[in-house]
Amino acid sequence: MTSEVLIIANSMIGDVIMTTGAIGELVRRHPGSHFTVVCSPGTRLLFSGLPGQSTIVPLVKQKHGRHWLDLFRCMGMRRWEAIYDFRGTMFSRFLRGPRSRPRRGSSGALEHKVVEASSILGPETNPASPVIWMTEEVAADVPSEIRAAGDDILVLGPGASRIGKAWPVDRFARAAAMLTAVGGPMENALVVAVGGPMDRAAAQAIRGLLAGTSFLDMTGADLLKTSAVMRRARLFVGNDSGMMHLSAASGAPTLGLFGPTDERLYGPWGDRSAAVRPADVGFIFGKTSKTVSTTHSQMESLQVEAVMAAAEGLLAR
């Protein structure tokens, strides 16, 4: 009889991506087991290529937490070989089987979320770098403009979960124009905007400011198609967001733009990544909800020149 392993994933795209390395290691540690992954509908696609046998259960939020009650009705009587709860929910405490969760950093501790996620693997375990699982067929399924551009691709991520983390779109356009100008470090590169459907207005505003520049709007594309494009990019420049983490996990040189959030916790992971922030913007260590404005951008003092210097430094690596 096949052993059953349960994974309760985070809900936000970036948070899920930062756990994928640890989840991949868990799959390796339970060979032959069947994995049930509970995740948000928006992150379901990230698990579609999970190695081994798996069932993906999208958890649709309901009022008064009824989604957890419905889930318990489906899973409460099952015996699990192991339960890995990346969200640290109360729900997992009522299930049958040994339960593990990441070690949460103590107040004031500086521990990147990738390191925190990897702590579920046990003490003295090296951080497991995020990955994006996809088939070669999916990786090859990109627009014709992308294939024609080769690796001369600049990807922009102008969206963010809150306006406080969003760099002004006119500055994205100026930076892209400078990078792709004649004599620039990415001369004549194709500029690609990525994000969700809600980021389409920002992408179109950037397009309007980039007269004469090759531009492709991929906002609204699914996560795997976006990742396949990022794999081919020479550079990604974007706000602290799920797109930034998707880029870093896809292997693109990734420059994250930070302000009210802490890049030491949430920065793009890997030696092909960097972060830049305005010097005069502070943040409170702790939950993002305590630091990020819902009414105005906290990125106004991040100048194009600083982003250009950081981008050129990353390209030079």
mmCIF file of C-alpha atoms in Angstrom:
data_model
loop_
_atom_site.group_PDB
_atom_site.id
_atom_site.type_symbol
_atom_site.label_atom_id
_atom_site.label_comp_id
_atom_site.label_asym_id
_atom_site.label_seq_id
_atom_site.Cartn_x
_atom_site.Cartn_y
_atom_site.Cartn_z
ATOM 1 C CA MET A 1 0.000 0.000 0.000
ATOM 2 C CA THR A 2 1.352 3.432 -0.974
ATOM 3 C CA SER A 3 2.205 5.739 1.916
ATOM 4 C CA GLU A 4 0.403 9.068 2.020
ATOM 5 C CA VAL A 5 2.195 12.372 2.681
ATOM 6 C CA LEU A 6 0.373 15.675 3.151
ATOM 7 C CA ILE A 7 1.825 19.086 2.310
ATOM 8 C CA ILE A 8 -0.049 22.229 3.332
ATOM 9 C CA ALA A 9 1.417 24.998 1.195
ATOM 10 C CA ASN A 10 1.382 28.749 1.675
ATOM 11 C CA SER A 11 -1.228 30.823 -0.134
ATOM 12 C CA MET A 12 0.742 33.620 -1.859
ATOM 13 C CA ILE A 13 2.765 32.971 -5.027
ATOM 14 C CA GLY A 14 6.057 34.329 -3.689
ATOM 15 C CA ASP A 15 5.698 32.515 -0.361
ATOM 16 C CA VAL A 16 5.023 29.230 -2.147
ATOM 17 C CA ILE A 17 7.985 29.629 -4.490
ATOM 18 C CA MET A 18 10.344 30.174 -1.557
ATOM 19 C CA THR A 19 9.306 26.746 -0.186
ATOM 20 C CA THR A 20 9.638 24.747 -3.416
ATOM 21 C CA GLY A 21 13.235 23.716 -2.776
ATOM 22 C CA ALA A 22 12.292 22.287 0.606
ATOM 23 C CA ILE A 23 9.230 20.563 -0.875
ATOM 24 C CA GLY A 24 11.379 18.981 -3.585
ATOM 25 C CA GLU A 25 13.697 17.601 -0.906
ATOM 26 C CA LEU A 26 10.707 16.176 0.994
ATOM 27 C CA VAL A 27 9.637 14.338 -2.166
ATOM 28 C CA ARG A 28 13.122 12.830 -2.406
ATOM 29 C CA ARG A 29 12.965 11.771 1.239
ATOM 30 C CA HIS A 30 9.698 9.864 0.731
ATOM 31 C CA PRO A 31 10.345 7.782 -2.403
ATOM 32 C CA GLY A 32 7.302 5.961 -3.712
ATOM 33 C CA SER A 33 4.869 7.903 -1.525
ATOM 34 C CA HIS A 34 1.767 9.637 -2.788
ATOM 35 C CA PHE A 35 1.694 13.366 -2.026
ATOM 36 C CA THR A 36 -1.428 15.411 -1.398
ATOM 37 C CA VAL A 37 -0.743 19.138 -1.711
ATOM 38 C CA VAL A 38 -3.220 21.639 -0.285
ATOM 39 C CA CYS A 39 -2.672 25.062 -1.864
ATOM 40 C CA SER A 40 -4.466 28.191 -3.002
ATOM 41 C CA PRO A 41 -6.129 28.149 -6.447
ATOM 42 C CA GLY A 42 -3.682 30.787 -7.687
ATOM 43 C CA THR A 43 -0.638 28.617 -6.914
ATOM 44 C CA ARG A 44 -2.015 25.286 -8.114
ATOM 45 C CA LEU A 45 -0.089 25.395 -11.375
ATOM 46 C CA LEU A 46 3.224 25.599 -9.519
ATOM 47 C CA PHE A 47 2.659 22.024 -8.289
ATOM 48 C CA SER A 48 1.470 20.567 -11.598
ATOM 49 C CA GLY A 49 4.959 19.267 -12.372
ATOM 50 C CA LEU A 50 5.828 18.055 -8.866
ATOM 51 C CA PRO A 51 7.937 14.885 -9.199
ATOM 52 C CA GLY A 52 6.335 11.572 -8.237
ATOM 53 C CA GLN A 53 2.693 10.821 -7.571
ATOM 54 C CA SER A 54 0.611 13.710 -6.335
ATOM 55 C CA THR A 55 -2.905 15.055 -5.928
ATOM 56 C CA ILE A 56 -3.359 18.829 -5.844
ATOM 57 C CA VAL A 57 -6.212 20.172 -3.706
ATOM 58 C CA PRO A 58 -6.991 23.881 -4.293
ATOM 59 C CA LEU A 59 -8.365 25.379 -1.090
ATOM 60 C CA VAL A 60 -11.044 27.933 -1.936
ATOM 61 C CA LYS A 61 -11.473 30.320 0.982
ATOM 62 C CA GLN A 62 -14.929 30.520 2.558
ATOM 63 C CA LYS A 63 -16.427 32.713 5.247
ATOM 64 C CA HIS A 64 -15.778 31.847 8.885
ATOM 65 C CA GLY A 65 -13.077 29.334 7.959
ATOM 66 C CA ARG A 66 -15.541 26.818 6.574
ATOM 67 C CA HIS A 67 -12.980 25.746 3.966
ATOM 68 C CA TRP A 68 -10.907 24.147 6.746
ATOM 69 C CA LEU A 69 -13.953 22.282 8.080
ATOM 70 C CA ASP A 70 -14.716 20.940 4.605
ATOM 71 C CA LEU A 71 -11.096 19.879 4.234
ATOM 72 C CA PHE A 72 -11.162 18.068 7.562
ATOM 73 C CA ARG A 73 -14.233 16.131 6.457
ATOM 74 C CA CYS A 74 -12.201 14.857 3.513
ATOM 75 C CA MET A 75 -8.914 14.222 5.288
ATOM 76 C CA GLY A 76 -9.540 13.999 9.008
ATOM 77 C CA MET A 77 -9.912 10.221 9.178
ATOM 78 C CA ARG A 78 -6.911 9.394 7.003
ATOM 79 C CA ARG A 79 -3.607 8.248 8.457
ATOM 80 C CA TRP A 80 -0.630 10.152 7.070
ATOM 81 C CA GLU A 81 2.943 8.947 6.927
ATOM 82 C CA ALA A 82 3.956 12.594 7.438
ATOM 83 C CA ILE A 83 2.301 16.014 7.509
ATOM 84 C CA TYR A 84 4.331 19.068 6.456
ATOM 85 C CA ASP A 85 2.510 22.273 7.277
ATOM 86 C CA PHE A 86 4.298 25.259 5.733
ATOM 87 C CA ARG A 87 1.489 27.575 6.842
ATOM 88 C CA GLY A 88 1.592 26.477 10.470
ATOM 89 C CA THR A 89 -2.189 26.020 10.622
ATOM 90 C CA MET A 90 -4.337 24.883 13.531
ATOM 91 C CA PHE A 91 -5.975 22.497 11.055
ATOM 92 C CA SER A 92 -2.961 20.171 10.851
ATOM 93 C CA ARG A 93 -2.985 19.626 14.630
ATOM 94 C CA PHE A 94 -6.206 17.627 14.317
ATOM 95 C CA LEU A 95 -4.921 15.253 11.639
ATOM 96 C CA ARG A 96 -3.538 11.772 12.195
ATOM 97 C CA GLY A 97 0.180 11.529 11.582
ATOM 98 C CA PRO A 98 3.526 13.082 12.593
ATOM 99 C CA ARG A 99 3.444 16.827 11.921
ATOM 100 C CA SER A 100 6.310 19.152 10.984
ATOM 101 C CA ARG A 101 6.378 22.884 10.322
ATOM 102 C CA PRO A 102 9.149 25.389 9.585
ATOM 103 C CA ARG A 103 10.875 26.984 12.523
ATOM 104 C CA ARG A 104 9.719 30.592 12.743
ATOM 105 C CA GLY A 105 12.444 33.172 13.295
ATOM 106 C CA SER A 106 12.356 34.686 16.759
ATOM 107 C CA SER A 107 11.465 38.368 17.101
ATOM 108 C CA GLY A 108 14.228 40.504 15.674
ATOM 109 C CA ALA A 109 16.009 37.581 13.999
ATOM 110 C CA LEU A 110 17.114 37.992 10.405
ATOM 111 C CA GLU A 111 16.436 34.768 8.530
ATOM 112 C CA HIS A 112 15.536 34.651 4.880
ATOM 113 C CA LYS A 113 12.236 32.932 4.161
ATOM 114 C CA VAL A 114 14.022 30.286 2.062
ATOM 115 C CA VAL A 115 16.147 29.441 5.100
ATOM 116 C CA GLU A 116 13.050 29.390 7.292
ATOM 117 C CA ALA A 117 11.227 27.040 4.896
ATOM 118 C CA SER A 118 14.232 24.717 4.759
ATOM 119 C CA SER A 119 14.198 24.351 8.549
ATOM 120 C CA ILE A 120 11.302 21.895 8.086
ATOM 121 C CA LEU A 121 13.954 19.457 6.832
ATOM 122 C CA GLY A 122 15.647 19.382 10.215
ATOM 123 C CA PRO A 123 18.502 21.136 12.007
ATOM 124 C CA GLU A 124 21.823 21.774 10.282
ATOM 125 C CA THR A 125 20.205 21.430 6.841
ATOM 126 C CA ASN A 126 21.490 23.674 4.085
ATOM 127 C CA PRO A 127 18.903 26.008 2.522
ATOM 128 C CA ALA A 128 17.120 24.382 -0.407
ATOM 129 C CA SER A 129 17.011 26.761 -3.376
ATOM 130 C CA PRO A 130 13.586 27.353 -4.971
ATOM 131 C CA VAL A 131 12.741 25.536 -8.195
ATOM 132 C CA ILE A 132 10.031 25.677 -10.847
ATOM 133 C CA TRP A 133 8.862 22.257 -12.028
ATOM 134 C CA MET A 134 7.943 22.075 -15.696
ATOM 135 C CA THR A 135 8.318 19.738 -18.637
ATOM 136 C CA GLU A 136 10.543 20.509 -21.606
ATOM 137 C CA GLU A 137 7.399 20.835 -23.693
ATOM 138 C CA VAL A 138 6.073 23.584 -21.418
ATOM 139 C CA ALA A 139 9.479 25.278 -21.319
ATOM 140 C CA ALA A 140 9.535 25.444 -25.120
ATOM 141 C CA ASP A 141 6.018 26.867 -25.414
ATOM 142 C CA VAL A 142 6.797 30.583 -25.624
ATOM 143 C CA PRO A 143 5.564 33.325 -27.990
ATOM 144 C CA SER A 144 7.306 33.687 -31.337
ATOM 145 C CA GLU A 145 8.638 37.115 -30.283
ATOM 146 C CA ILE A 146 10.518 35.422 -27.435
ATOM 147 C CA ARG A 147 12.069 32.786 -29.705
ATOM 148 C CA ALA A 148 13.133 35.478 -32.162
ATOM 149 C CA ALA A 149 14.768 37.563 -29.435
ATOM 150 C CA GLY A 150 17.059 34.777 -28.255
ATOM 151 C CA ASP A 151 18.495 35.859 -24.899
ATOM 152 C CA ASP A 152 18.138 39.589 -25.620
ATOM 153 C CA ILE A 153 15.174 39.863 -23.285
ATOM 154 C CA LEU A 154 14.560 42.360 -20.491
ATOM 155 C CA VAL A 155 11.661 41.311 -18.256
ATOM 156 C CA LEU A 156 9.867 43.898 -16.119
ATOM 157 C CA GLY A 157 7.635 43.148 -13.138
ATOM 158 C CA PRO A 158 5.810 46.422 -12.379
ATOM 159 C CA GLY A 159 3.118 44.860 -10.186
ATOM 160 C CA ALA A 160 2.991 44.365 -6.425
ATOM 161 C CA SER A 161 0.465 43.086 -3.909
ATOM 162 C CA ARG A 162 0.210 46.591 -2.402
ATOM 163 C CA ILE A 163 0.846 49.997 -3.879
ATOM 164 C CA GLY A 164 3.417 50.742 -1.167
ATOM 165 C CA LYS A 165 5.834 48.277 -2.827
ATOM 166 C CA ALA A 166 5.292 49.583 -6.382
ATOM 167 C CA TRP A 167 8.008 51.621 -8.105
ATOM 168 C CA PRO A 168 6.418 54.273 -10.370
ATOM 169 C CA VAL A 169 5.754 52.980 -13.884
ATOM 170 C CA ASP A 170 7.389 55.979 -15.558
ATOM 171 C CA ARG A 171 10.648 55.006 -13.854
ATOM 172 C CA PHE A 172 10.329 51.437 -15.074
ATOM 173 C CA ALA A 173 10.006 52.901 -18.568
ATOM 174 C CA ARG A 174 13.018 55.193 -18.145
ATOM 175 C CA ALA A 175 15.193 52.372 -16.832
ATOM 176 C CA ALA A 176 14.102 50.071 -19.683
ATOM 177 C CA ALA A 177 14.799 52.805 -22.224
ATOM 178 C CA MET A 178 18.291 53.370 -20.843
ATOM 179 C CA LEU A 179 19.110 49.663 -20.700
ATOM 180 C CA THR A 180 17.956 48.980 -24.271
ATOM 181 C CA ALA A 181 19.163 52.215 -25.907
ATOM 182 C CA VAL A 182 21.888 52.239 -28.556
ATOM 183 C CA GLY A 183 25.111 51.794 -26.610
ATOM 184 C CA GLY A 184 23.225 50.558 -23.545
ATOM 185 C CA PRO A 185 24.083 47.288 -21.778
ATOM 186 C CA MET A 186 21.071 45.552 -23.384
ATOM 187 C CA GLU A 187 20.953 47.407 -26.689
ATOM 188 C CA ASN A 188 17.792 46.673 -28.726
ATOM 189 C CA ALA A 189 16.604 43.973 -26.315
ATOM 190 C CA LEU A 190 12.958 42.952 -26.305
ATOM 191 C CA VAL A 191 11.143 44.380 -23.263
ATOM 192 C CA VAL A 192 8.583 41.999 -21.746
ATOM 193 C CA ALA A 193 6.117 42.989 -19.025
ATOM 194 C CA VAL A 194 4.853 40.194 -16.750
ATOM 195 C CA GLY A 195 2.343 39.927 -13.928
ATOM 196 C CA GLY A 196 -1.304 39.226 -13.326
ATOM 197 C CA PRO A 197 -4.289 40.690 -15.189
ATOM 198 C CA MET A 198 -4.382 43.501 -12.631
ATOM 199 C CA ASP A 199 -0.936 44.640 -13.861
ATOM 200 C CA ARG A 200 -2.045 45.162 -17.466
ATOM 201 C CA ALA A 201 -2.636 48.898 -17.019
ATOM 202 C CA ALA A 202 0.913 49.354 -15.707
ATOM 203 C CA ALA A 203 2.296 47.338 -18.632
ATOM 204 C CA GLN A 204 0.387 49.430 -21.156
ATOM 205 C CA ALA A 205 1.578 52.640 -19.512
ATOM 206 C CA ILE A 206 5.174 51.446 -19.858
ATOM 207 C CA ARG A 207 4.564 50.468 -23.473
ATOM 208 C CA GLY A 208 3.252 53.957 -24.182
ATOM 209 C CA LEU A 209 6.427 55.508 -22.797
ATOM 210 C CA LEU A 210 8.747 53.239 -24.799
ATOM 211 C CA ALA A 211 8.176 54.508 -28.314
ATOM 212 C CA GLY A 212 10.302 52.617 -30.833
ATOM 213 C CA THR A 213 11.244 49.854 -28.375
ATOM 214 C CA SER A 214 10.285 46.232 -29.021
ATOM 215 C CA PHE A 215 7.699 45.392 -26.367
ATOM 216 C CA LEU A 216 5.619 42.365 -25.432
ATOM 217 C CA ASP A 217 2.851 42.441 -22.838
ATOM 218 C CA MET A 218 2.574 39.060 -21.081
ATOM 219 C CA THR A 219 0.592 40.200 -18.059
ATOM 220 C CA GLY A 220 -2.116 37.645 -17.429
ATOM 221 C CA ALA A 221 -0.087 34.713 -18.789
ATOM 222 C CA ASP A 222 -0.016 31.658 -16.540
ATOM 223 C CA LEU A 223 2.877 31.132 -14.132
ATOM 224 C CA LEU A 224 4.608 28.362 -16.076
ATOM 225 C CA LYS A 225 4.485 30.198 -19.397
ATOM 226 C CA THR A 226 5.858 33.269 -17.622
ATOM 227 C CA SER A 227 8.601 31.186 -16.032
ATOM 228 C CA ALA A 228 9.506 29.711 -19.436
ATOM 229 C CA VAL A 229 10.075 33.251 -20.728
ATOM 230 C CA MET A 230 12.067 34.205 -17.638
ATOM 231 C CA ARG A 231 14.390 31.237 -18.221
ATOM 232 C CA ARG A 232 15.523 32.939 -21.443
ATOM 233 C CA ALA A 233 15.909 36.472 -20.052
ATOM 234 C CA ARG A 234 19.183 38.327 -19.599
ATOM 235 C CA LEU A 235 17.680 40.408 -16.809
ATOM 236 C CA PHE A 236 14.541 40.810 -14.714
ATOM 237 C CA VAL A 237 13.795 44.091 -12.936
ATOM 238 C CA GLY A 238 10.749 44.182 -10.689
ATOM 239 C CA ASN A 239 9.127 45.010 -7.393
ATOM 240 C CA ASP A 240 9.142 42.743 -4.355
ATOM 241 C CA SER A 241 6.440 40.370 -5.608
ATOM 242 C CA GLY A 242 5.616 36.856 -6.694
ATOM 243 C CA MET A 243 6.972 37.674 -10.158
ATOM 244 C CA MET A 244 10.345 38.550 -8.631
ATOM 245 C CA HIS A 245 10.552 35.188 -6.837
ATOM 246 C CA LEU A 246 9.340 33.380 -9.962
ATOM 247 C CA SER A 247 12.149 35.016 -11.930
ATOM 248 C CA ALA A 248 14.866 34.063 -9.457
ATOM 249 C CA ALA A 249 13.612 30.474 -9.227
ATOM 250 C CA SER A 250 13.499 30.301 -13.045
ATOM 251 C CA GLY A 251 17.206 31.154 -13.190
ATOM 252 C CA ALA A 252 17.028 34.676 -14.618
ATOM 253 C CA PRO A 253 19.420 37.335 -13.285
ATOM 254 C CA THR A 254 16.945 39.076 -10.986
ATOM 255 C CA LEU A 255 17.016 42.600 -9.580
ATOM 256 C CA GLY A 256 14.432 43.156 -6.848
ATOM 257 C CA LEU A 257 13.276 46.676 -5.985
ATOM 258 C CA PHE A 258 12.627 47.132 -2.278
ATOM 259 C CA GLY A 259 11.346 49.847 0.020
ATOM 260 C CA PRO A 260 8.954 49.072 2.883
ATOM 261 C CA THR A 261 9.858 45.361 2.985
ATOM 262 C CA ASP A 262 13.137 43.781 4.062
ATOM 263 C CA GLU A 263 15.241 42.206 1.318
ATOM 264 C CA ARG A 264 17.154 40.262 3.985
ATOM 265 C CA LEU A 265 13.978 38.234 4.491
ATOM 266 C CA TYR A 266 12.212 38.489 1.138
ATOM 267 C CA GLY A 267 14.964 39.255 -1.385
ATOM 268 C CA PRO A 268 15.336 37.231 -4.597
ATOM 269 C CA TRP A 269 17.238 34.059 -3.746
ATOM 270 C CA GLY A 270 20.469 32.949 -5.406
ATOM 271 C CA ASP A 271 23.832 34.198 -6.604
ATOM 272 C CA ARG A 272 22.254 35.546 -9.820
ATOM 273 C CA SER A 273 20.148 37.996 -7.835
ATOM 274 C CA ALA A 274 20.479 41.409 -6.221
ATOM 275 C CA ALA A 275 18.315 43.976 -4.446
ATOM 276 C CA VAL A 276 18.275 47.761 -4.371
ATOM 277 C CA ARG A 277 16.384 50.115 -2.060
ATOM 278 C CA PRO A 278 16.040 53.853 -1.417
ATOM 279 C CA ALA A 279 18.275 54.901 1.446
ATOM 280 C CA ASP A 280 15.632 56.916 3.273
ATOM 281 C CA VAL A 281 12.827 54.341 3.473
ATOM 282 C CA GLY A 282 12.633 52.403 6.718
ATOM 283 C CA PHE A 283 10.724 49.257 7.552
ATOM 284 C CA ILE A 284 9.556 47.458 10.652
ATOM 285 C CA PHE A 285 10.846 43.919 11.022
ATOM 286 C CA GLY A 286 7.808 41.687 11.015
ATOM 287 C CA LYS A 287 4.644 41.152 9.040
ATOM 288 C CA THR A 288 4.332 42.946 5.719
ATOM 289 C CA SER A 289 0.954 44.276 6.801
ATOM 290 C CA LYS A 290 2.740 46.478 9.335
ATOM 291 C CA THR A 291 5.086 48.055 6.828
ATOM 292 C CA VAL A 292 3.429 48.436 3.437
ATOM 293 C CA SER A 293 1.037 51.241 2.571
ATOM 294 C CA THR A 294 -2.241 50.541 0.822
ATOM 295 C CA THR A 295 -2.679 54.174 -0.221
ATOM 296 C CA HIS A 296 0.605 55.404 -1.715
ATOM 297 C CA SER A 297 3.946 54.243 -3.108
ATOM 298 C CA GLN A 298 6.831 54.110 -0.657
ATOM 299 C CA MET A 299 9.288 53.777 -3.558
ATOM 300 C CA GLU A 300 9.281 57.374 -4.793
ATOM 301 C CA SER A 301 12.809 58.076 -3.549
ATOM 302 C CA LEU A 302 14.324 55.110 -5.427
ATOM 303 C CA GLN A 303 15.989 56.835 -8.354
ATOM 304 C CA VAL A 304 16.457 55.431 -11.839
ATOM 305 C CA GLU A 305 20.203 55.979 -11.562
ATOM 306 C CA ALA A 306 20.419 53.672 -8.533
ATOM 307 C CA VAL A 307 18.455 50.960 -10.329
ATOM 308 C CA MET A 308 20.630 51.342 -13.422
ATOM 309 C CA ALA A 309 23.811 50.966 -11.374
ATOM 310 C CA ALA A 310 22.467 47.828 -9.703
ATOM 311 C CA ALA A 311 21.277 46.389 -13.045
ATOM 312 C CA GLU A 312 24.611 47.007 -14.728
ATOM 313 C CA GLY A 313 26.404 45.418 -11.794
ATOM 314 C CA LEU A 314 24.233 42.317 -12.031
ATOM 315 C CA LEU A 315 24.690 42.084 -15.801
ATOM 316 C CA ALA A 316 28.453 42.389 -15.354
ATOM 317 C CA ARG A 317 28.494 39.256 -13.195
#
